Short mmCIF file of C-alpha atoms and ligand atoms in Angstrom, two decimals:
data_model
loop_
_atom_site.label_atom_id
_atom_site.label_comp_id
_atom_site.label_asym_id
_atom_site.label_seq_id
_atom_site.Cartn_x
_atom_site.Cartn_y
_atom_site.Cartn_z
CA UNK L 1 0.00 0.00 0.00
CA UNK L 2 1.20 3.45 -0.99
CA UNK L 3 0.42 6.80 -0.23
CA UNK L 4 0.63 8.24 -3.89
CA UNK L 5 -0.56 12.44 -5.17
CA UNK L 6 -1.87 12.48 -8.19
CA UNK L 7 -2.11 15.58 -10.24
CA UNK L 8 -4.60 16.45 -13.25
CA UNK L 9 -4.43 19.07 -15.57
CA UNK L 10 -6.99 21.34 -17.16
CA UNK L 11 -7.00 18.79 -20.54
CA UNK L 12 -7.42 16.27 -18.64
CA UNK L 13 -10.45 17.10 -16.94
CA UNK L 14 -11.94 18.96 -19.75
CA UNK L 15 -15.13 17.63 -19.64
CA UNK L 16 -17.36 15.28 -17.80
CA UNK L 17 -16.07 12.23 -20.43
CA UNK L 18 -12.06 13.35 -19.24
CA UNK L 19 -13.39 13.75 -15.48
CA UNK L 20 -14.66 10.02 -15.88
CA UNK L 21 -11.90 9.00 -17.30
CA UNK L 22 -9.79 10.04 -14.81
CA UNK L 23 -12.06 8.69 -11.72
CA UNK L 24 -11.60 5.21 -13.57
CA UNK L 25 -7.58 5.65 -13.02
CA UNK L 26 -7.70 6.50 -9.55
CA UNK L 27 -9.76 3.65 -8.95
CA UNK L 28 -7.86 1.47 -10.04
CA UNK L 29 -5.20 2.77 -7.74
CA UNK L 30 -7.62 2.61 -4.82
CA UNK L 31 -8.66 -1.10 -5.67
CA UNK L 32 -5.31 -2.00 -5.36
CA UNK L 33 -5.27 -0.67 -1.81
CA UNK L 34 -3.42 2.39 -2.39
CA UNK L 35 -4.11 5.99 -0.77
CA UNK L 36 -4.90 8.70 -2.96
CA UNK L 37 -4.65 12.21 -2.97
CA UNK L 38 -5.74 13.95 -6.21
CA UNK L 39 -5.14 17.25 -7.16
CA UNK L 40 -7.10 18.61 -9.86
CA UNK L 41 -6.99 21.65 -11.82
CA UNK L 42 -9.89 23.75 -13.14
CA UNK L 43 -11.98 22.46 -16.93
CA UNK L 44 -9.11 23.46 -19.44
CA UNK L 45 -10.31 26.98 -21.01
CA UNK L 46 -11.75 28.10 -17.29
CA UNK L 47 -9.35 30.42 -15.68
CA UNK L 48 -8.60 31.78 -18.83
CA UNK L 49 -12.58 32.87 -19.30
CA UNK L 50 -12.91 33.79 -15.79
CA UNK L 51 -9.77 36.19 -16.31
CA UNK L 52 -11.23 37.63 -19.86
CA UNK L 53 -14.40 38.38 -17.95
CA UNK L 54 -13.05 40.25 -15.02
CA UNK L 55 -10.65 42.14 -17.69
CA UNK L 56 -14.09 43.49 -19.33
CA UNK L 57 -15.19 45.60 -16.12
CA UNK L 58 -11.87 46.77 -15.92
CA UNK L 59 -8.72 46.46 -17.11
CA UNK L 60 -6.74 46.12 -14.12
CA UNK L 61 -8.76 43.91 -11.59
CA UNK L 62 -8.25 44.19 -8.41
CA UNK L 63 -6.47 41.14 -7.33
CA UNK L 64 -7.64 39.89 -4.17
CA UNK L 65 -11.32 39.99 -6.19
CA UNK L 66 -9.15 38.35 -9.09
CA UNK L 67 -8.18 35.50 -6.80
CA UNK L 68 -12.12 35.11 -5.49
CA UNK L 69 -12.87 34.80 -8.90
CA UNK L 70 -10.03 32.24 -10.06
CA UNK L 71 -10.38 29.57 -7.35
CA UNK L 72 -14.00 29.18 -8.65
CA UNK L 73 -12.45 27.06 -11.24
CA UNK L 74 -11.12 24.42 -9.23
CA UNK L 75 -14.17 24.53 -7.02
CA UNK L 76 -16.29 22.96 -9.73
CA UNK L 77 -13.83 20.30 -10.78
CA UNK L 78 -12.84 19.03 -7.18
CA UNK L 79 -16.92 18.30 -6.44
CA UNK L 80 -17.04 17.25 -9.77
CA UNK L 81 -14.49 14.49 -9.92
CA UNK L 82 -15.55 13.47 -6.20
CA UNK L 83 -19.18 12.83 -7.65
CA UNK L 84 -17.75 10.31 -10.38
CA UNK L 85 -15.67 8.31 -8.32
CA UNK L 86 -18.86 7.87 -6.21
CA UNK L 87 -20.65 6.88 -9.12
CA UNK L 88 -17.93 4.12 -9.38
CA UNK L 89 -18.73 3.19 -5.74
CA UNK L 90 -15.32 4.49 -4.34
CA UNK L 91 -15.29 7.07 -1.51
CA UNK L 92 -13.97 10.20 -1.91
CA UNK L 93 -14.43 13.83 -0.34
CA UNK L 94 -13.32 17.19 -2.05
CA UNK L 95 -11.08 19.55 -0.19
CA UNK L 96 -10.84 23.67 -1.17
CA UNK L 97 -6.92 24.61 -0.73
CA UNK L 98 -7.76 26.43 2.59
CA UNK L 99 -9.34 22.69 3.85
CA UNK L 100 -6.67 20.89 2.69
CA UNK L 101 -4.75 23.32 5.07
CA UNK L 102 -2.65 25.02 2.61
CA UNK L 103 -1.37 28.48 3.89
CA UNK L 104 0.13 30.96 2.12
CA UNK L 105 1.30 34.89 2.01
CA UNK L 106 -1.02 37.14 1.16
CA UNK L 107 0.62 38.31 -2.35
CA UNK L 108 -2.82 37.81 -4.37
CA UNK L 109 -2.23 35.99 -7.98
CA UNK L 110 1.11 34.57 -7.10
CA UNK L 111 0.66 33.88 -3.32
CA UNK L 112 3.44 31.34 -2.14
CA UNK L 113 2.57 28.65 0.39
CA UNK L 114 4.14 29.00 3.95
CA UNK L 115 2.97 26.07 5.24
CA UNK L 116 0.48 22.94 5.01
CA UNK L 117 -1.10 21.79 7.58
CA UNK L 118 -3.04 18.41 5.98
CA UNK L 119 -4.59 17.14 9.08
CA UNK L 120 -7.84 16.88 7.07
CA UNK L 121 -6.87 14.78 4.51
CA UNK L 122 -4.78 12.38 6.86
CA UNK L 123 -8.01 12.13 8.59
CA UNK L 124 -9.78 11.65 5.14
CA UNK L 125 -7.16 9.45 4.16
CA UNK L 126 -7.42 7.27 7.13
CA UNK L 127 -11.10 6.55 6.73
CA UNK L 128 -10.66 4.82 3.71
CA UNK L 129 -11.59 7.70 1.26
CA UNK L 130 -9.65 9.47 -1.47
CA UNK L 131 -9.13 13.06 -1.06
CA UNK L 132 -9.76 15.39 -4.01
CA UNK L 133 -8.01 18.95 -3.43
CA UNK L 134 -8.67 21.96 -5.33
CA UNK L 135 -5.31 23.02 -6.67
CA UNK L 136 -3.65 26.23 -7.61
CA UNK L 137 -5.62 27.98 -4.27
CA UNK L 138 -4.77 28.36 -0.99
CA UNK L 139 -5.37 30.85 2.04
CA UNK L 140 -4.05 33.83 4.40
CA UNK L 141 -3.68 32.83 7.91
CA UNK L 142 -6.49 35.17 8.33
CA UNK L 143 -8.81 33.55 5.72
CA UNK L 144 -8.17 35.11 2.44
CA UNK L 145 -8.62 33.57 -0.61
CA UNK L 146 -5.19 32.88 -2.77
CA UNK L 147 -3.83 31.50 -5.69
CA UNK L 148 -0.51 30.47 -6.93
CA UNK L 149 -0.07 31.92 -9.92
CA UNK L 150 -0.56 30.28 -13.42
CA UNK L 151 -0.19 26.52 -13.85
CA UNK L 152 -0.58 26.78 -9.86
CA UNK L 153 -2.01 23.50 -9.64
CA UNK L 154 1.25 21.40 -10.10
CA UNK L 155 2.47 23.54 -6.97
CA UNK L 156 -0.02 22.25 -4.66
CA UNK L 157 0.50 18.47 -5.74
CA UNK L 158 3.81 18.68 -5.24
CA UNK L 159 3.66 20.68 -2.28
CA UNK L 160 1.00 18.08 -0.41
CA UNK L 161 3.67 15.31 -1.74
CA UNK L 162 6.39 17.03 0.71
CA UNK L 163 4.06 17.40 3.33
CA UNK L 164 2.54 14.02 3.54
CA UNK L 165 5.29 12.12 2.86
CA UNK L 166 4.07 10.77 -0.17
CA UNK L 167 5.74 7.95 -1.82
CA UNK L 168 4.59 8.43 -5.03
CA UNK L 169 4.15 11.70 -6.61
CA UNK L 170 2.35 11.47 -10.55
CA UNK L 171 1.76 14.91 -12.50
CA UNK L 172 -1.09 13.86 -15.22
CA UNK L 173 -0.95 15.93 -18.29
CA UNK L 174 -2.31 15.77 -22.16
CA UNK L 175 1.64 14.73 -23.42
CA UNK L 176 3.38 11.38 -22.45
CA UNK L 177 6.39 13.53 -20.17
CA UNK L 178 9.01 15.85 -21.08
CA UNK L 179 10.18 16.21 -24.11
CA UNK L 180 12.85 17.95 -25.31
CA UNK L 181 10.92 20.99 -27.05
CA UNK L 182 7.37 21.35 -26.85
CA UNK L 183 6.04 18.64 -29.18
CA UNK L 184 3.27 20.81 -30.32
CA UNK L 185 6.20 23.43 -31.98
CA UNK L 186 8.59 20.60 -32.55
CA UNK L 187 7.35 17.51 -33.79
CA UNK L 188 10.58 15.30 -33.86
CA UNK L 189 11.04 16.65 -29.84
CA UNK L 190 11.97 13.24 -27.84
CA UNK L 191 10.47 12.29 -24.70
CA UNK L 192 13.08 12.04 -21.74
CA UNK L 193 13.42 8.90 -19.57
CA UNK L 194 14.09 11.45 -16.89
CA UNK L 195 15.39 15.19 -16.48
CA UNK L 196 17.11 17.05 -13.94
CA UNK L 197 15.24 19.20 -10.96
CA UNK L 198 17.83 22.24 -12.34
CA UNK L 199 17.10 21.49 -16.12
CA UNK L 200 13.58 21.05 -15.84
CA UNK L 201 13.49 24.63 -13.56
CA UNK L 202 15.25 26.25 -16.50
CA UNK L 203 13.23 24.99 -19.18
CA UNK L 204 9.87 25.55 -16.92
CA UNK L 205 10.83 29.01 -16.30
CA UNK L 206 11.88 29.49 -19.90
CA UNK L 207 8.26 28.89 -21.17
CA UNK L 208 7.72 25.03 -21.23
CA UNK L 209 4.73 25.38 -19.86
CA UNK L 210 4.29 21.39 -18.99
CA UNK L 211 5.32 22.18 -15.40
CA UNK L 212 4.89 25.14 -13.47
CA UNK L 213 8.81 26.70 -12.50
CA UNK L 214 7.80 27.60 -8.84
CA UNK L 215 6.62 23.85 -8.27
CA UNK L 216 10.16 22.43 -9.91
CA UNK L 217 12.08 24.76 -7.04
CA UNK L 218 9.80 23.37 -4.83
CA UNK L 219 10.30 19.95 -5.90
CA UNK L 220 13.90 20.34 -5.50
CA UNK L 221 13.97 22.53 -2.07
CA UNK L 222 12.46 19.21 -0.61
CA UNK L 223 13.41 16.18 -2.55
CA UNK L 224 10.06 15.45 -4.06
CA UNK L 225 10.94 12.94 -7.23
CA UNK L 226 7.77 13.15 -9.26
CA UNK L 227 6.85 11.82 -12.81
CA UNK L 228 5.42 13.56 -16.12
CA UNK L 229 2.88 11.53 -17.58
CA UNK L 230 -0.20 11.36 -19.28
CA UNK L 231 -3.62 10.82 -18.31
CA UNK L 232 -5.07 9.45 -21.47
CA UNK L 233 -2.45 5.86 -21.69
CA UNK L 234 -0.14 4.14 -19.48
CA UNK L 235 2.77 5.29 -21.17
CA UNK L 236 5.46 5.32 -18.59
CA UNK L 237 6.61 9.20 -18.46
CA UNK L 238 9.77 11.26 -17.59
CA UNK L 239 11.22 11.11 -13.87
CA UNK L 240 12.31 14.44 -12.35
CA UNK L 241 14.77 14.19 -9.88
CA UNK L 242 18.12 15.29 -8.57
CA UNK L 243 21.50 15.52 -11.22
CA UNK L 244 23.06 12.43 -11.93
CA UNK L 245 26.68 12.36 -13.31
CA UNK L 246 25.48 10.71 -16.47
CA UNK L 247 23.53 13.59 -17.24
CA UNK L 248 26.41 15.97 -17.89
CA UNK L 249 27.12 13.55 -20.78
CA UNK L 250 24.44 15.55 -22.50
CA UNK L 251 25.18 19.55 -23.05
CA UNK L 252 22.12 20.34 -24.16
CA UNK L 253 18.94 18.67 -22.42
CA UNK L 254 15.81 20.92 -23.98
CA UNK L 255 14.82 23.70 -26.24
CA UNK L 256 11.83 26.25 -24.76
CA UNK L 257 10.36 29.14 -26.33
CA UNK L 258 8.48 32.05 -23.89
CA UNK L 259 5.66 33.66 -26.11
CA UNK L 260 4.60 35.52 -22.87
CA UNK L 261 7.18 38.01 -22.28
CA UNK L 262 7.15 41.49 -22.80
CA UNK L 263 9.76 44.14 -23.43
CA UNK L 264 9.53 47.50 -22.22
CA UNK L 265 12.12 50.29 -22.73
CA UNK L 266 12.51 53.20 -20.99
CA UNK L 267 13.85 56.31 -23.41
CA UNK L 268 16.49 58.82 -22.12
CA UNK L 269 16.54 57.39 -18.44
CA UNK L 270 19.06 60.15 -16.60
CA UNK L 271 22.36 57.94 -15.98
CA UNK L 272 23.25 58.54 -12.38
CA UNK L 273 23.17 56.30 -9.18
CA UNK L 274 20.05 55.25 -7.98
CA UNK L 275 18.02 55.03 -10.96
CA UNK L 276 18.09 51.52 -11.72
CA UNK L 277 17.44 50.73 -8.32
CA UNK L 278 14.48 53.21 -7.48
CA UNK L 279 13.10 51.62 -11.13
CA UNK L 280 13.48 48.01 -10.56
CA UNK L 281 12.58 48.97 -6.54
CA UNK L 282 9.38 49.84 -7.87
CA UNK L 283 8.71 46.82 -9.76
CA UNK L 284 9.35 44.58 -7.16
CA UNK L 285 7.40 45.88 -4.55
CA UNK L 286 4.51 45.74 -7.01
CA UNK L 287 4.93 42.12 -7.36
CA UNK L 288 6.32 42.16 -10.89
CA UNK L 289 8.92 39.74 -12.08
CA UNK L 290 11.53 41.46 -14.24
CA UNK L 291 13.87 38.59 -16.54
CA UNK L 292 16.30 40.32 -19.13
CA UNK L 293 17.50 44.00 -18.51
CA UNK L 294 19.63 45.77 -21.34
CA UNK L 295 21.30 49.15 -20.55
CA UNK L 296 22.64 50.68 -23.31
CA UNK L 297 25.57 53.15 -23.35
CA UNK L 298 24.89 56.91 -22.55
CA UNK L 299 23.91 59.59 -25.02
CA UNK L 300 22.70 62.83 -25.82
CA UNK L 301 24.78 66.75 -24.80
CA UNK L 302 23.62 67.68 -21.60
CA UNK L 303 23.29 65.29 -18.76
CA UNK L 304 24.03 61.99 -20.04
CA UNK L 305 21.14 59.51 -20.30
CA UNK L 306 20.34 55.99 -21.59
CA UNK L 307 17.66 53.36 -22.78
CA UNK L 308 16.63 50.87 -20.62
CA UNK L 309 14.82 47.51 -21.60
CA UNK L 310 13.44 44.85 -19.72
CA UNK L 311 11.34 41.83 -20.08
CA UNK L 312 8.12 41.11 -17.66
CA UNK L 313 5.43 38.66 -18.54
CA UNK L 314 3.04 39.93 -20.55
CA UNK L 315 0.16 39.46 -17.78
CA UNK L 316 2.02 42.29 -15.76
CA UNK L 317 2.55 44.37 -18.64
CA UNK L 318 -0.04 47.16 -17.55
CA UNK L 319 0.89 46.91 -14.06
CA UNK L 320 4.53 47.56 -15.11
CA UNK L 321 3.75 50.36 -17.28
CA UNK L 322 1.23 51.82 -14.17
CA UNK L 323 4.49 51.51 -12.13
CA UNK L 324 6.86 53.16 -14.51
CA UNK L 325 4.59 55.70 -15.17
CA UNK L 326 4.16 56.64 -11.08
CA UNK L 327 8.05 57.55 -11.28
CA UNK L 328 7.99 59.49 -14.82
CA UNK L 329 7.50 62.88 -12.52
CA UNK L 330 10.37 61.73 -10.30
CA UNK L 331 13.01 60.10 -12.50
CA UNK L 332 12.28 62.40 -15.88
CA UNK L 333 12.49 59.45 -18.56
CA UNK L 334 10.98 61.08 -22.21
CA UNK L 335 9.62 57.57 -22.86
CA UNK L 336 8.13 54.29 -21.99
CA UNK L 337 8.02 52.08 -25.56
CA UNK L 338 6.34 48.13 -25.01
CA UNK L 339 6.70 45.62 -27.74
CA UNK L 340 4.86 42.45 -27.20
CA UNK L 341 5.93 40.97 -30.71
CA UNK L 342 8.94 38.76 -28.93
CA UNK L 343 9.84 35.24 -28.24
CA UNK L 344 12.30 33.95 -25.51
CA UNK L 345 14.10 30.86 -26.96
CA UNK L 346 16.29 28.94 -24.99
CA UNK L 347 18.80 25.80 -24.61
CA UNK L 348 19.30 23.85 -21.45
CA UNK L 349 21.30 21.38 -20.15
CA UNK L 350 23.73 20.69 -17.13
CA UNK L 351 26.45 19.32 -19.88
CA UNK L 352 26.62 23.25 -20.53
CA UNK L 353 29.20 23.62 -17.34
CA UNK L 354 31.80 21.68 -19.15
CA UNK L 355 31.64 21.91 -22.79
CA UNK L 356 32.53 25.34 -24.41
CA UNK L 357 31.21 26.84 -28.35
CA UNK L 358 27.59 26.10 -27.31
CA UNK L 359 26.20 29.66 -27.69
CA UNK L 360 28.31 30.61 -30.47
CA UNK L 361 26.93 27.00 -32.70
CA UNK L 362 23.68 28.72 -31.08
CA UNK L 363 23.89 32.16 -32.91
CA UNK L 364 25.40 30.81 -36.08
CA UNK L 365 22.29 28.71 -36.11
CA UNK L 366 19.99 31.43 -36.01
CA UNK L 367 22.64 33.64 -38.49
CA UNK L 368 21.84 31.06 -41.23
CA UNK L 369 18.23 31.54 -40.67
CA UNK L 370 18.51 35.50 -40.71
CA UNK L 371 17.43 36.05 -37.73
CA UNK L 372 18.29 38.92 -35.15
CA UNK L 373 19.17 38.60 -31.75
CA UNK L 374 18.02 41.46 -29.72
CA UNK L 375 18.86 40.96 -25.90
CA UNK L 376 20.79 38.09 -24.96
CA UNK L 377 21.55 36.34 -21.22
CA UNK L 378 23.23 33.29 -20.32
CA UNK L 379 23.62 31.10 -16.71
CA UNK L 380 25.74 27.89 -16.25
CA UNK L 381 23.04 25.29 -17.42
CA UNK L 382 21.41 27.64 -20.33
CA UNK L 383 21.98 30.42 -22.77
CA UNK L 384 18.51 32.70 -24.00
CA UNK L 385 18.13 35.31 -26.76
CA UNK L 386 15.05 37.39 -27.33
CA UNK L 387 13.96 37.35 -31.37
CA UNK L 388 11.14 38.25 -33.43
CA UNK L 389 7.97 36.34 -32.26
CA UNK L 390 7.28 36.16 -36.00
CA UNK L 391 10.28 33.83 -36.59
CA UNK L 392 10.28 32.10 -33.12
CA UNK L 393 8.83 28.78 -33.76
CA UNK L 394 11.09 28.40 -36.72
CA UNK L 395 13.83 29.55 -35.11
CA UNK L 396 12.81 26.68 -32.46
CA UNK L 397 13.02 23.92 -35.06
CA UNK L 398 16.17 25.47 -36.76
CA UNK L 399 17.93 25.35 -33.06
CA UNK L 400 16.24 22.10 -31.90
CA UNK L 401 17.66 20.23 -35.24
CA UNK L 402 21.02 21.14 -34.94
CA UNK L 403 21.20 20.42 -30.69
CA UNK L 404 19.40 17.59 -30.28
CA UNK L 405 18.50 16.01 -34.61
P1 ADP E 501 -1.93 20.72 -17.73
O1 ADP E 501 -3.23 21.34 -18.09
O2 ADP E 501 -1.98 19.24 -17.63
O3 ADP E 501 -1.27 21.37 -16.55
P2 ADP E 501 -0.28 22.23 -19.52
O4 ADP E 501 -1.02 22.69 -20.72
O5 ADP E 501 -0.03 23.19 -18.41
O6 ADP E 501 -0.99 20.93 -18.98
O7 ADP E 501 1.13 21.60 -19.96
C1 ADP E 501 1.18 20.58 -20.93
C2 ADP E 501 1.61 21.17 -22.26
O8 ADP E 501 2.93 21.67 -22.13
C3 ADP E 501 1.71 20.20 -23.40
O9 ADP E 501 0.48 20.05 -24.04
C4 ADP E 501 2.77 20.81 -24.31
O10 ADP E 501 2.22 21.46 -25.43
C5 ADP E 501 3.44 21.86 -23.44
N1 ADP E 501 4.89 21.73 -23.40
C6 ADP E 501 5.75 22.77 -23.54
N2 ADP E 501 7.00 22.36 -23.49
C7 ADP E 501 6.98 21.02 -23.31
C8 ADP E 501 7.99 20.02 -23.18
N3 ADP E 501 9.29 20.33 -23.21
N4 ADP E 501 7.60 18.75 -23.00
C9 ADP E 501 6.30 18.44 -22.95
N5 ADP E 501 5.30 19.33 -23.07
C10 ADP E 501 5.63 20.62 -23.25
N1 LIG E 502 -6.27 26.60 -13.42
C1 LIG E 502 -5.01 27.27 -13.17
C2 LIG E 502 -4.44 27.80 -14.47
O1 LIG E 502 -5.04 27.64 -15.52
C3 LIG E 502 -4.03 26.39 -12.45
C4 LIG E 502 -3.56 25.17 -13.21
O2 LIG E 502 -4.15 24.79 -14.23
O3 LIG E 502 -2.56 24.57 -12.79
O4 LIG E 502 -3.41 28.42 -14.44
MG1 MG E 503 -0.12 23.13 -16.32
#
């Protein structure tokens, strides 16, 4: 008997046919005398509505109505998927975040979880029934209503895996694991046997959206192995776990390509101490996550200034620009340009720390293809460049062909 979390995705509870489908799985699990908690995320398509409604009252809603208004998605599917494995004549109870005990800060939309207290579902758990908990949502410790920012739901499986101990930890999705590009851009992408926790942060945080970044760190902070694998066969999927020294055979691991960043650049920014900080200050206290920053050199007769560019994610684009705009009076800039017509592609892989001439076969790669690099950044385990979304995918293919055939 184990004591296994099992996580489903938005595809594969899409509708009431998926939701069966999926109560026949854990079943099957539970006949065999295992315990179950199942995390489920909300109908694929839901969030996504509930956020295009709330954007037509207003375009910036305000976000601890924004989080009321998302964890209504998971609400439907955790009562949902409790009802069909009673139809199959297996117990089961649903569980909101806050029941399943999961506390968090109270930074709305991208709250972090302090702590889990899962007495509930041991006691659930204990009295023979499986325990369905609402993911991506948790709560204040004075009772507001959280979530955990996009893709949210792979956090709390992972996160009630570390708490309870779980022996098993299984991330269903609509792909077979992880591949080594997104299979929908790539189609000769491989699926990995198994992946790094450091490789599969990068590549998560670099727009392969098949596991939420913030649940990988997780993951690694507290030694929860997990697997990638999909709900709709029994297709054994990709094992993420801590380096191995046969991974550094391979330098690079995965290709990912971030259609949701932003760049914003700040015209004739005054070019004394301070300025950076007060800007990028400002950001951070409003909650916004800044990736790439290019400063160019200083120009212009009188005092010297510069242009500034950043990356955010496009969801925080308006809040950014509301920020930047706050310190206009203050800092003087003559301009604030966005351009949302950019793609972040990027290699991966741990082999990167000892094998040199990776970024340069990189660029030449995209140089044959005629395509511009316009920022560029690099770490030990992966090297990004921001291009024309335009070109992006092909630029994926072009780059994915000559790393990994
Ligand atoms: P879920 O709803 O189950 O959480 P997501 O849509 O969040 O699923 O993530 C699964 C999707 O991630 C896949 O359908 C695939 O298109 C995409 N994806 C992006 N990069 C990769 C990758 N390297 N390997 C597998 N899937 C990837
Ligand atoms: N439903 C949330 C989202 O779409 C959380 C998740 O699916 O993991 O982002
Ligand atoms: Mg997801």
């Amino acid at each position: 008997m184990a004591l296994i979390v099992q996580k489903y995705g938005g595809t594969s509870v899409a509708n009431t046919e998926r939701i069966k489908n999926v109560a026949r799985r854990i079943a099957r699990y539970h006949q065999r005398g295992d315990q179950l908690v199942v995390v489920v995320s909300a109908m694929s398509g839901v969030t996504d509505g509930l956020i295009r409604l709330a954007k037509e009252i207003t375009p910036l809603p305000n976000e601890r109505e924004l989080d009321m208004l998302l964890a209504t998605g998971e609400q439907q599917t955790i009562a949902l998927t409790a009802m069909a494995l009673h139809a199959l004549g297996i117990p089961a109870v649903s569980l909101t975040g806050a029941q399943a005990g999961i506390v968090t800060d109270g930074i709305h939309t991208k709250a972090r979880i302090r702590n889990i207290t899962p007495k509930a579902v041991r006691e659930l758990l204990n009295a023979g029934s499986v325990v369905i908990v609402a993911g991506f949502q948790g709560e204040t410790p004075d009772g507001q209503i959280t979530t955990l920012g996009r893709g949210g739901s792979d956090l709390t499986a992972i996160a009630l895996a570390a708490a309870l101990k779980a022996d098993l930890c299984q991330i269903y999705t609509d792909v077979d694991g992880v591949y080594t590009a997104d299979p929908r851009i790539v189609p000769t992408a491989r699926k990995l046997e198994e992946i790094s926790y450091d490789e599969m942060l990068e590549l998560a945080s670099l727009g392969a959206k098949v596991m939420q970044s913030r649940s990988v760190e997780f993951a690694k902070k507290f030694g929860v192995v997990f697997e990638v694998r999909s709900s709709l066969n029994d297709n054994p999927g990709t094992i993420v776990k801590e380096e191995t020294k046969s991974m550094e055979g391979i330098v690079v691991r995965g290709v990912s390509l971030d259609k949701n960043q932003a760049k914003v650049t700040l015209v004739g920014v005054p070019d004394r101490p301070g300025v950076a900080a007060r800007i990028f200050r400002a950001l951070a206290d409003a909650a916004i996550n800044v990736d790439m920053i290019v400063q160019n050199i200083s120009h212009g007769d009188g005092p010297p200034t510069t242009d500034l560019s950043f990356t955010v994610d496009k969801a925080d684009l308006a809040k950014a620009r509301h920020v930047i705009e706050g310190l206009q009076p203050e800092l003087g800039f003559r301009q604030i340009l966005a351009h949302e017509n950019i793609g972040k592609l990027s290699i991966v892989g741990v082999g990167m720390k000892s094998h040199s001439g990776v970024a340069a076969r990189m660029f030449e790669v995209l140089a044959r293809e005629g395509i511009n690099i316009d920022m560029i950044s690099t770490s030990e385990i992966k090297i990004s460049v921001v291009i024309d979304l335009a070109r992006a995918e092909h630029a994926m293919r072009a780059v994915h062909a000559a790393f990994l055939g």
